[in-house]
Amino acid sequence: MTSNRWQAVLKTAAFLKPYKLSMGLSLLALFLTAGITLSLGQGIRLMVDRGFATQSPDLLTRYVLIFLLLVVLLAIGTFARYYWVTWLGERVVADIRRKVFAHLIELHPGFFEANRSLEIQSRLTADMTLLQSVVGSSISVALRNLIMLIGGVIWLFITNIKLTVIVMFSIPLVIAPILLFGRRVRVLSRQSQDKVAAVGAYVGEMLGQIKTVQAYHHQAVDKMRFDQYVEDAFLIACQRTLQRAWLIAVVIVLVFSAIGMMLWVGGMDVIEGRISGGELAAFVFYSIIIGSAVGSISEVLGELQRAAGAAERTIELLEEPSRIRSPENPCQLPAVAGNIMFQQVCFAYPSRPEIQVINDFSLAVRPGETLALVGLSGAGKSTLFDLLLRFYDVQSGAVMLEGVDIRDLDLSDLRHSFALVSQNPALFHGSIEQNLRYARPDATDMKVEMAAKAAFIHDFIVSLPQGYQTILGDTGLGLSGGQKQRLAIARAILANAPILLLDEATSALDSQSEDQVQQAITRLSAGRTTIVIAHRLSTVIASDRIVLIHHGRLKALGTHTELMKSSNLYARLAASQLQTSG
Ligand code: ADP
């Protein structure tokens, strides 16, 4: 293992620290059960030699009672071990999950562009499952078997050296082929799972696109491809089954021949009086224990290794530094009126460093004004919002809020200054009320209702059977575009931030919704500094000033009438790009 991996394993192990008591109890139970299992062998020996051989019913009864007592202790120990070890696994993984999530949600957005969020999700689920099974069972299995292996070997040596040597030689012979087949079965099982997953993914994709599939009359091809997937899965499953059948047969032959051999050699010794029958029985018992211990240890070794990989990935995720952080000693933010300055800002997205998205961009926003950003798609308008909210840092120049560089501000102060209404309003699974309270969980019911009224959405909400408690599907399923926008506006009104960032929807609404949305926006921006990415002519005309952005540069600045005269590009844009009605 690489040193990184070792460190990751150690760091993951540190999650066990708070649970010393549970660890102690687990270890205690572990030693108890292993010890009892080992002593069962002695119990068998006594039972055979003293009970059966002496033909004394009293002795036999006594030894059977001792045996039963041991079994009861074993059961109690196993119960405690199983409970505490599994508890540890679940607890530790719950802690890791919480820590990873708490870390991820604070990471700079750029991180999720370089690392697909799907991959991170799979890390969170698959790696956690692996870690859980390792902490919650494999480690204890390995440890228990190790104790039994060592204990068993010691007992064997004490009992009979000649037989022990035979056993030591035959165990690898028995175990090796079993491991070999076992490994093949595991590889094939994994392949088989992949194939089955591929079948599932194919079905999912095709059913998701069923209209396209049928519109292009593509069913015959899809059927053929799907048949191929299914047959692949079947072939692998057959191979796996064959190997497994072999495995079972081999296990039976090897294990029982080994036991037979031992019985033969040992039986000869018993006949010749070199050892007692009980010793032979105990011997067989220990050999089986040792054999199965070797088997289980080599089984879990692979899993421990994979878990080390999982630990490494998890720790990597946990140690990923957030590039966007509050400074150590943040500046005090004065009362926010909306004084925003872009000073010669240059910016390229970290995922595409060679493309300058914002180029030497300077602009002073006046408090209280409504400023419209216009430009072709891809000009860099949304990027300006990203920079204002400090989702990314500028490469050169600075963004200032109330005269303070936003990099010197506490992130929560900075972001509390803005309310964002995006083009596709982000609604979360939950009730309408919860969605409205997103920025202000503590707002009174009155305030929530007032915000909804101001956004012209109250009447619609109360017309729903469950009113404010109506549950929205994921991403606001079950609402029209206009309703979603008005909800988002109500949320922003409730947030009551001094600066409003508005990304106007490009999608057309019917004229009634359009009117309502417009009125809601007018109310929202009253008394606030508003920056709006405008897609409608009416918005541009109503705004105080307009900024024309072209390829990340400020091309023109002024009122609609001024720009119509002074800028060709603007005149063309107004004529062709901006929407004149809903
Ligand atoms: P607008 O809002 O004016 O349509 P954007 O600000 O969204 O333009 O995009 C400006 C440019 O930046 C585009 O060329 C776009 O492809 C690029 N861009 C936007 N977001 C990212 C991103 N996360 N990573 C890399 N490039 C991006």
XYZ file of C-alpha atoms and ligand atoms in Angstrom:
609
model
C 0.000 0.000 0.000
C 1.172 3.479 -0.762
C 1.901 5.827 2.110
C -1.038 8.002 1.079
C -3.307 5.065 1.462
C -1.901 4.224 4.855
C -2.412 7.759 6.008
C -5.961 7.701 4.720
C -6.599 4.469 6.612
C -5.190 5.977 9.792
C -7.250 9.122 9.328
C -10.360 7.053 8.764
C -9.535 5.012 11.840
C -9.473 8.263 13.804
C -13.243 8.343 13.366
C -13.326 5.437 15.834
C -11.745 7.508 18.581
C -14.870 8.874 20.236
C -16.198 5.361 20.672
C -13.584 3.825 22.931
C -16.186 2.174 25.160
C -17.874 0.391 22.256
C -14.502 -0.636 20.909
C -13.526 -2.012 24.315
C -16.764 -3.951 24.575
C -16.361 -5.296 21.043
C -12.824 -6.448 21.745
C -13.836 -8.059 25.005
C -16.674 -9.929 23.329
C -14.332 -10.883 20.511
C -11.764 -12.443 22.806
C -14.478 -14.122 24.838
C -16.102 -15.791 21.835
C -12.814 -16.809 20.260
C -11.638 -18.217 23.586
C -14.824 -20.169 24.116
C -14.823 -21.567 20.597
C -11.281 -22.784 21.163
C -12.118 -24.328 24.503
C -15.005 -26.207 22.909
C -12.332 -28.459 21.429
C -11.178 -29.344 24.917
C -14.796 -29.913 25.852
C -15.104 -32.419 23.028
C -11.930 -34.159 24.140
C -13.123 -34.457 27.711
C -16.515 -35.634 26.622
C -15.083 -38.385 24.453
C -12.295 -39.520 26.773
C -13.886 -39.098 30.170
C -17.548 -39.399 29.269
C -17.871 -41.982 26.516
C -14.695 -43.937 27.100
C -15.111 -44.452 30.842
C -18.747 -45.389 30.274
C -19.691 -43.226 33.265
C -23.133 -41.631 32.908
C -22.372 -39.120 35.686
C -19.238 -37.871 34.037
C -20.942 -37.719 30.672
C -23.767 -35.665 32.156
C -21.318 -33.325 33.809
C -19.345 -32.740 30.637
C -22.427 -32.238 28.553
C -23.562 -29.648 31.099
C -20.198 -27.883 30.903
C -20.489 -28.017 27.161
C -23.936 -26.434 27.278
C -22.690 -23.739 29.640
C -19.934 -22.882 27.189
C -22.477 -22.748 24.395
C -24.636 -20.314 26.373
C -21.588 -18.110 27.056
C -20.692 -18.319 23.397
C -24.163 -17.184 22.427
C -24.033 -14.232 24.813
C -20.562 -13.259 23.621
C -21.576 -13.542 19.984
C -24.650 -11.426 20.609
C -22.549 -8.704 22.252
C -19.857 -8.888 19.604
C -22.285 -8.729 16.718
C -24.224 -5.878 18.258
C -21.287 -3.700 19.252
C -19.188 -4.256 16.175
C -22.086 -3.557 13.821
C -23.055 -0.551 15.937
C -19.519 0.780 15.547
C -19.627 0.353 11.771
C -22.960 2.122 11.431
C -21.980 4.903 13.822
C -18.618 5.602 12.209
C -20.071 5.644 8.711
C -22.881 7.940 9.829
C -20.224 10.313 11.203
C -18.152 10.147 8.024
C -21.227 10.740 5.858
C -22.180 13.805 7.873
C -18.683 15.164 7.758
C -18.294 14.612 4.013
C -21.641 16.231 3.254
C -20.927 19.170 5.539
C -17.636 19.614 3.708
C -19.021 19.177 0.179
C -21.802 21.705 0.622
C -19.240 24.376 1.518
C -16.907 23.636 -1.413
C -16.444 26.161 -4.208
C -18.786 25.449 -7.164
C -15.803 25.062 -9.502
C -14.977 21.790 -7.775
C -18.165 20.199 -9.008
C -17.370 21.108 -12.587
C -14.074 19.256 -12.502
C -15.615 16.327 -10.606
C -18.916 15.146 -11.872
C -21.414 15.242 -9.057
C -22.600 11.770 -10.072
C -19.175 10.384 -9.336
C -19.183 12.067 -5.949
C -22.592 10.616 -5.202
C -21.354 7.166 -6.041
C -18.384 7.718 -3.756
C -20.694 8.700 -0.984
C -22.832 5.597 -1.355
C -20.532 2.838 -2.613
C -17.486 3.759 -0.561
C -19.548 4.238 2.554
C -21.152 0.827 2.155
C -17.723 -0.678 1.820
C -16.354 1.131 4.855
C -19.411 0.179 6.828
C -19.013 -3.502 6.072
C -15.334 -3.341 6.917
C -15.644 -1.501 10.216
C -18.900 -3.231 11.039
C -17.770 -6.780 10.297
C -14.678 -7.553 8.233
C -12.181 -6.227 10.766
C -13.827 -8.199 13.527
C -14.024 -11.302 11.335
C -10.337 -10.996 10.548
C -9.390 -10.396 14.162
C -11.519 -13.233 15.497
C -10.128 -15.641 12.941
C -6.607 -14.516 13.674
C -7.081 -15.244 17.367
C -8.576 -18.635 16.542
C -5.800 -19.399 14.113
C -3.100 -18.637 16.653
C -4.955 -20.330 19.487
C -5.770 -23.343 17.333
C -2.173 -23.826 16.231
C -0.955 -23.615 19.818
C -3.497 -26.226 20.917
C -2.514 -28.497 18.046
C 1.142 -28.345 18.981
C 0.332 -29.027 22.595
C -1.813 -32.019 21.667
C 0.264 -33.831 19.079
C 3.250 -32.669 17.081
C 3.230 -35.336 14.378
C -0.379 -34.741 13.447
C 0.176 -31.005 13.593
C 2.904 -31.187 11.006
C 0.603 -33.134 8.704
C -2.155 -30.579 9.222
C 0.206 -27.643 8.583
C 1.199 -29.158 5.279
C -2.261 -30.111 4.177
C -4.036 -26.842 4.990
C -2.441 -24.883 2.130
C -3.160 -27.786 -0.218
C -6.805 -27.683 0.740
C -7.203 -23.922 0.933
C -5.298 -22.878 -2.208
C -7.640 -24.417 -4.797
C -10.642 -23.176 -2.854
C -9.263 -19.647 -2.866
C -8.477 -19.886 -6.539
C -11.998 -20.878 -7.467
C -13.352 -18.410 -4.971
C -11.504 -15.571 -6.634
C -12.739 -16.559 -10.073
C -16.276 -16.692 -8.784
C -15.889 -13.231 -7.272
C -14.497 -11.704 -10.443
C -17.306 -13.240 -12.448
C -19.858 -12.068 -9.890
C -18.647 -8.519 -10.271
C -18.744 -8.787 -14.054
C -22.187 -10.246 -13.813
C -23.371 -7.346 -11.661
C -21.938 -4.884 -14.169
C -23.737 -6.619 -16.995
C -27.014 -6.587 -15.119
C -26.481 -2.894 -14.373
C -25.877 -2.291 -18.078
C -29.165 -4.021 -18.900
C -30.909 -1.769 -16.384
C -29.249 1.375 -17.701
C -30.241 0.498 -21.269
C -33.863 -0.021 -20.297
C -33.820 3.259 -18.369
C -32.383 5.215 -21.269
C -34.754 3.772 -23.850
C -37.873 4.197 -21.726
C -36.828 7.745 -20.865
C -36.604 8.540 -24.586
C -39.501 6.387 -25.648
C -41.073 9.001 -27.918
C -37.844 9.562 -29.822
C -37.328 5.817 -30.101
C -40.786 5.306 -31.562
C -40.788 8.451 -33.668
C -37.688 7.234 -35.504
C -39.093 3.719 -35.498
C -35.921 2.512 -33.894
C -37.476 -0.355 -31.911
C -36.055 -3.179 -34.022
C -32.480 -1.958 -33.531
C -33.070 -1.408 -29.838
C -34.493 -4.880 -29.441
C -31.446 -6.352 -31.109
C -29.052 -4.345 -28.933
C -30.990 -5.170 -25.834
C -30.956 -8.885 -26.716
C -27.202 -8.624 -26.902
C -26.996 -7.055 -23.439
C -29.260 -9.709 -21.968
C -27.352 -12.561 -23.602
C -24.047 -11.136 -22.367
C -25.414 -11.037 -18.863
C -26.678 -14.593 -19.222
C -23.327 -15.917 -20.478
C -21.425 -14.386 -17.597
C -24.004 -15.693 -15.145
C -23.553 -19.192 -16.632
C -19.798 -19.030 -16.256
C -20.127 -17.851 -12.712
C -22.536 -20.631 -11.885
C -20.234 -23.222 -13.427
C -17.274 -21.987 -11.392
C -19.369 -21.936 -8.283
C -20.571 -25.494 -8.890
C -16.950 -26.535 -9.297
C -16.064 -24.670 -6.146
C -18.650 -26.539 -4.115
C -17.581 -29.905 -5.520
C -13.902 -29.153 -4.898
C -14.599 -28.025 -1.357
C -16.447 -31.241 -0.589
C -13.749 -33.469 -2.026
C -10.785 -31.623 -0.516
C -12.177 -30.918 2.917
C -13.556 -34.375 3.498
C -10.507 -36.138 2.088
C -8.345 -34.072 4.394
C -10.494 -34.962 7.349
C -10.483 -38.588 6.198
C -6.693 -38.554 5.963
C -6.419 -37.138 9.393
C -8.843 -39.661 10.791
C -6.832 -42.407 9.182
C -3.455 -41.241 10.469
C -4.891 -40.263 13.840
C -7.036 -43.393 14.008
C -3.926 -45.523 13.597
C -2.398 -43.655 16.503
C -5.508 -44.199 18.565
C -5.486 -47.930 17.773
C -1.874 -48.149 18.745
C -2.608 -46.208 21.930
C -0.392 -43.241 21.171
C -3.263 -40.777 21.554
C -6.760 -40.984 22.975
C -9.966 -40.860 20.959
C -10.819 -37.518 22.552
C -7.548 -36.049 21.452
C -8.216 -37.139 17.924
C -11.708 -35.589 18.023
C -10.288 -32.342 19.414
C -7.660 -32.499 16.720
C -10.166 -32.722 13.916
C -12.097 -29.894 15.520
C -9.046 -27.594 15.700
C -7.980 -28.411 12.193
C -11.372 -27.409 10.864
C -11.245 -24.199 12.868
C -7.780 -23.366 11.588
C -8.709 -24.185 8.030
C -11.782 -22.008 8.097
C -9.851 -19.227 9.839
C -7.239 -19.223 7.070
C -10.037 -19.212 4.513
C -11.934 -16.298 6.085
C -8.810 -14.228 6.614
C -7.794 -14.486 2.997
C -11.388 -13.713 2.010
C -11.524 -10.491 4.004
C -8.007 -9.401 3.035
C -9.297 -8.453 -0.408
C -12.139 -6.543 1.116
C -9.809 -4.728 3.518
C -7.724 -3.661 0.555
C -10.718 -2.335 -1.329
C -11.810 -0.537 1.833
C -8.400 1.097 2.045
C -9.072 2.444 -1.441
C -12.468 3.695 -0.306
C -10.860 5.333 2.725
C -8.348 7.060 0.487
C -11.034 8.468 -1.801
C -13.129 9.602 1.150
C -10.247 11.345 2.863
C -9.300 12.957 -0.457
C -12.794 14.387 -0.656
C -12.652 15.533 2.961
C -9.319 17.233 2.485
C -10.256 19.003 -0.730
C -9.771 22.639 0.245
C -12.474 25.127 -0.613
C -10.961 27.789 -2.829
C -13.676 30.238 -1.884
C -13.515 30.905 1.822
C -14.168 33.723 4.219
C -10.920 35.505 5.113
C -9.381 34.939 8.542
C -10.149 38.490 9.622
C -13.071 39.646 7.528
C -13.716 43.364 7.097
C -16.827 44.822 8.607
C -19.435 45.316 5.871
C -21.005 48.809 6.069
C -24.778 49.129 5.593
C -25.464 47.848 2.081
C -27.132 50.317 -0.243
C -26.035 48.778 -3.506
C -22.699 50.407 -4.211
C -21.121 47.809 -6.448
C -17.926 48.314 -8.414
C -16.283 46.068 -10.955
C -12.710 47.294 -11.316
C -10.911 46.063 -14.420
C -12.116 42.558 -13.821
C -10.641 39.718 -15.856
C -11.929 36.213 -15.398
C -11.732 32.756 -16.966
C -13.553 29.714 -15.595
C -11.152 27.321 -13.873
C -12.403 24.494 -16.086
C -11.515 26.477 -19.228
C -8.606 28.682 -18.198
C -7.649 29.591 -21.770
C -10.912 31.380 -22.514
C -11.222 34.873 -21.010
C -14.934 35.129 -20.289
C -14.748 38.589 -18.687
C -12.271 41.053 -20.101
C -11.110 44.215 -18.388
C -14.618 44.932 -17.203
C -15.245 48.066 -15.148
C -18.620 49.271 -13.952
C -20.038 51.241 -11.033
C -23.586 50.395 -10.001
C -25.480 53.201 -8.285
C -27.442 52.468 -5.131
C -31.157 52.074 -5.769
C -30.960 51.910 -9.546
C -32.240 49.174 -11.807
C -29.500 48.131 -14.147
C -30.157 45.888 -17.112
C -27.472 43.635 -18.542
C -27.954 42.837 -22.191
C -25.855 40.996 -24.708
C -25.856 37.947 -26.909
C -26.069 34.551 -25.319
C -22.623 33.635 -23.997
C -21.544 37.266 -23.611
C -20.801 36.800 -19.919
C -23.880 38.187 -18.165
C -24.486 35.267 -15.813
C -20.782 35.108 -15.124
C -21.005 38.602 -13.624
C -23.587 37.264 -11.180
C -21.268 34.362 -10.326
C -18.504 36.835 -9.589
C -20.741 39.100 -7.506
C -21.837 36.184 -5.344
C -18.204 35.088 -5.225
C -18.797 31.601 -6.567
C -15.473 32.206 -8.308
C -12.678 34.677 -7.675
C -11.557 37.103 -10.331
C -8.140 36.581 -11.930
C -7.271 40.238 -11.835
C -9.046 43.410 -10.846
C -11.571 43.433 -8.057
C -15.252 43.390 -7.233
C -16.161 45.849 -4.487
C -19.283 46.078 -2.373
C -19.718 49.349 -0.479
C -16.082 50.066 -1.090
C -14.802 46.761 0.309
C -13.185 44.089 -1.857
C -15.615 41.160 -1.622
C -12.668 38.846 -0.961
C -12.206 40.651 2.364
C -15.802 40.078 3.418
C -17.272 37.251 5.375
C -19.066 35.038 2.821
C -22.302 35.027 4.767
C -22.302 38.846 5.025
C -21.658 39.077 1.309
C -24.323 36.617 0.264
C -26.903 37.972 2.666
C -26.677 41.191 0.686
C -28.157 39.540 -2.390
C -31.404 37.879 -3.328
C -31.142 35.787 -6.470
C -34.033 34.969 -8.767
C -32.688 32.706 -11.462
C -34.031 31.872 -14.850
C -35.096 28.403 -13.839
C -36.260 28.992 -10.310
C -34.680 26.393 -8.069
C -37.421 24.855 -5.989
C -36.729 22.002 -3.617
C -38.740 18.969 -2.714
C -40.940 20.052 0.172
C -43.997 22.205 0.897
C -44.598 25.566 -0.773
C -44.181 27.168 2.620
C -40.773 25.572 3.183
C -39.686 26.744 -0.248
C -40.780 30.291 0.473
C -38.983 30.332 3.812
C -35.772 29.101 2.219
C -33.778 32.214 3.051
C -35.691 33.074 6.244
C -36.668 29.931 8.131
C -37.800 32.081 11.054
C -40.204 34.354 9.132
C -43.688 34.604 10.645
C -46.681 33.166 8.771
C -47.860 36.723 8.244
C -44.642 37.705 6.507
C -44.750 34.611 4.300
C -48.273 35.442 3.259
C -47.429 39.087 2.615
C -44.534 38.089 0.411
C -46.766 35.692 -1.518
C -49.365 38.416 -1.971
C -46.755 40.885 -3.172
C -45.624 38.320 -5.742
C -49.215 37.689 -6.892
C -48.990 34.020 -6.018
C -51.067 33.981 -2.791
C -54.391 33.470 -4.568
C -53.037 30.561 -6.513
C -51.548 28.959 -3.394
C -54.769 29.147 -1.386
C -56.703 27.719 -4.342
C -54.731 24.481 -3.932
C -56.402 21.915 -1.654
C -53.477 21.889 0.750
C -52.673 25.587 0.400
C -49.252 26.543 1.703
C -48.645 22.949 2.769
C -48.864 21.626 -0.798
C -45.852 19.450 -1.454
C -43.888 20.354 -4.557
C -42.302 17.525 -6.491
C -38.587 17.657 -7.172
C -37.601 20.935 -8.873
C -41.115 22.269 -8.483
C -42.868 19.635 -10.570
C -46.538 20.377 -11.019
C -46.283 24.158 -11.390
C -46.367 26.282 -14.522
C -43.360 28.367 -15.491
C -45.034 31.615 -14.384
C -46.054 30.138 -11.027
C -42.535 28.931 -10.358
C -41.161 32.360 -11.156
C -43.612 34.104 -8.886
C -42.784 31.676 -6.077
C -39.119 32.464 -6.569
C -39.924 36.165 -6.466
C -41.935 35.737 -3.260
C -38.980 33.913 -1.788
C -36.700 36.804 -2.739
C -39.162 39.344 -1.293
C -39.139 37.410 1.969
C -35.355 37.246 1.927
C -35.459 41.050 1.939
C -31.879 41.530 0.779
C -30.764 45.022 -0.293
C -29.566 43.935 -3.744
C -31.621 41.914 -6.167
C -30.043 39.768 -8.869
C -32.605 38.809 -11.414
C -32.133 36.528 -14.372
C -35.158 37.054 -16.508
C -36.724 33.959 -17.975
C -36.154 33.542 -21.687
C -39.058 31.179 -22.076
C -42.235 32.841 -23.158
C -45.112 33.073 -20.728
C -48.712 33.748 -21.672
C -49.457 37.435 -21.437
C -51.436 37.233 -18.204
C -48.643 35.424 -16.323
C -46.187 37.752 -17.964
C -48.060 40.759 -16.573
C -48.210 39.252 -13.124
C -44.544 38.352 -13.135
C -43.645 41.849 -14.305
C -45.718 43.479 -11.597
C -44.222 41.182 -9.001
C -40.756 42.102 -10.160
C -41.564 45.792 -10.046
C -42.667 45.423 -6.432
C -39.641 43.360 -5.588
C -37.180 45.837 -7.030
C -38.817 48.879 -5.475
C -36.347 50.403 -3.037
C -33.647 47.899 -3.920
C -30.650 48.021 -6.157
C -31.534 45.637 -8.942
C -29.320 44.058 -11.563
C -31.311 42.205 -14.147
C -30.180 40.037 -17.014
C -32.800 41.259 -19.405
C -34.394 39.319 -22.209
C -37.422 41.541 -22.721
C -37.629 44.923 -24.306
C -40.101 46.130 -21.672
C -37.600 45.393 -18.912
C -34.822 47.234 -20.673
C -36.951 50.271 -21.337
C -38.114 50.405 -17.730
C -34.614 50.161 -16.279
C -32.513 53.175 -15.289
C -29.416 52.212 -17.214
C -28.414 49.474 -19.587
C -25.058 47.750 -19.876
C -24.281 46.150 -23.191
C -21.819 43.305 -22.873
C -20.035 41.765 -25.801
C -17.496 38.972 -25.449
C -17.025 39.820 -21.786
C -16.335 43.493 -22.423
C -18.446 46.494 -21.589
C -19.492 47.767 -25.021
C -21.916 50.530 -24.115
C -23.639 52.056 -21.121
C -26.676 54.360 -20.995
C -30.449 54.543 -21.276
C -32.432 52.783 -23.952
C -32.833 55.920 -26.015
C -29.153 56.791 -25.717
C -28.003 53.343 -26.706
C -30.431 53.121 -29.629
C -28.628 56.128 -31.020
C -25.076 55.408 -30.065
C -24.716 51.666 -30.488
C -25.379 49.722 -33.640
C -25.002 46.456 -31.844
C -27.602 47.510 -29.278
C -30.067 48.641 -31.926
C -29.705 45.309 -33.692
C -30.078 43.408 -30.431
C -33.175 45.383 -29.480
C -34.683 44.624 -32.845
C -33.873 40.954 -33.077
C -33.063 39.419 -29.688
C -35.130 41.126 -27.049
C -38.653 39.830 -26.703
C -41.300 42.418 -27.231
C -44.153 40.565 -25.608
C -44.920 37.482 -23.618
P -24.573 34.752 -20.737
O -25.159 34.727 -19.385
O -24.273 36.134 -21.231
O -25.362 33.984 -21.747
P -22.476 33.253 -19.502
O -21.964 34.186 -18.481
O -23.389 32.190 -19.055
O -23.154 34.085 -20.686
O -21.271 32.559 -20.254
C -20.172 33.269 -20.731
C -19.174 32.284 -21.307
O -18.630 31.472 -20.267
C -19.770 31.324 -22.319
O -18.868 31.201 -23.378
C -19.890 30.014 -21.560
O -19.687 28.932 -22.441
C -18.783 30.115 -20.546
N -19.140 29.458 -19.294
C -20.238 29.679 -18.553
N -20.220 28.928 -17.439
C -19.087 28.184 -17.479
C -18.493 27.233 -16.622
N -19.063 26.860 -15.473
N -17.312 26.684 -16.992
C -16.721 27.049 -18.146
N -17.224 27.945 -18.987
C -18.392 28.537 -18.681
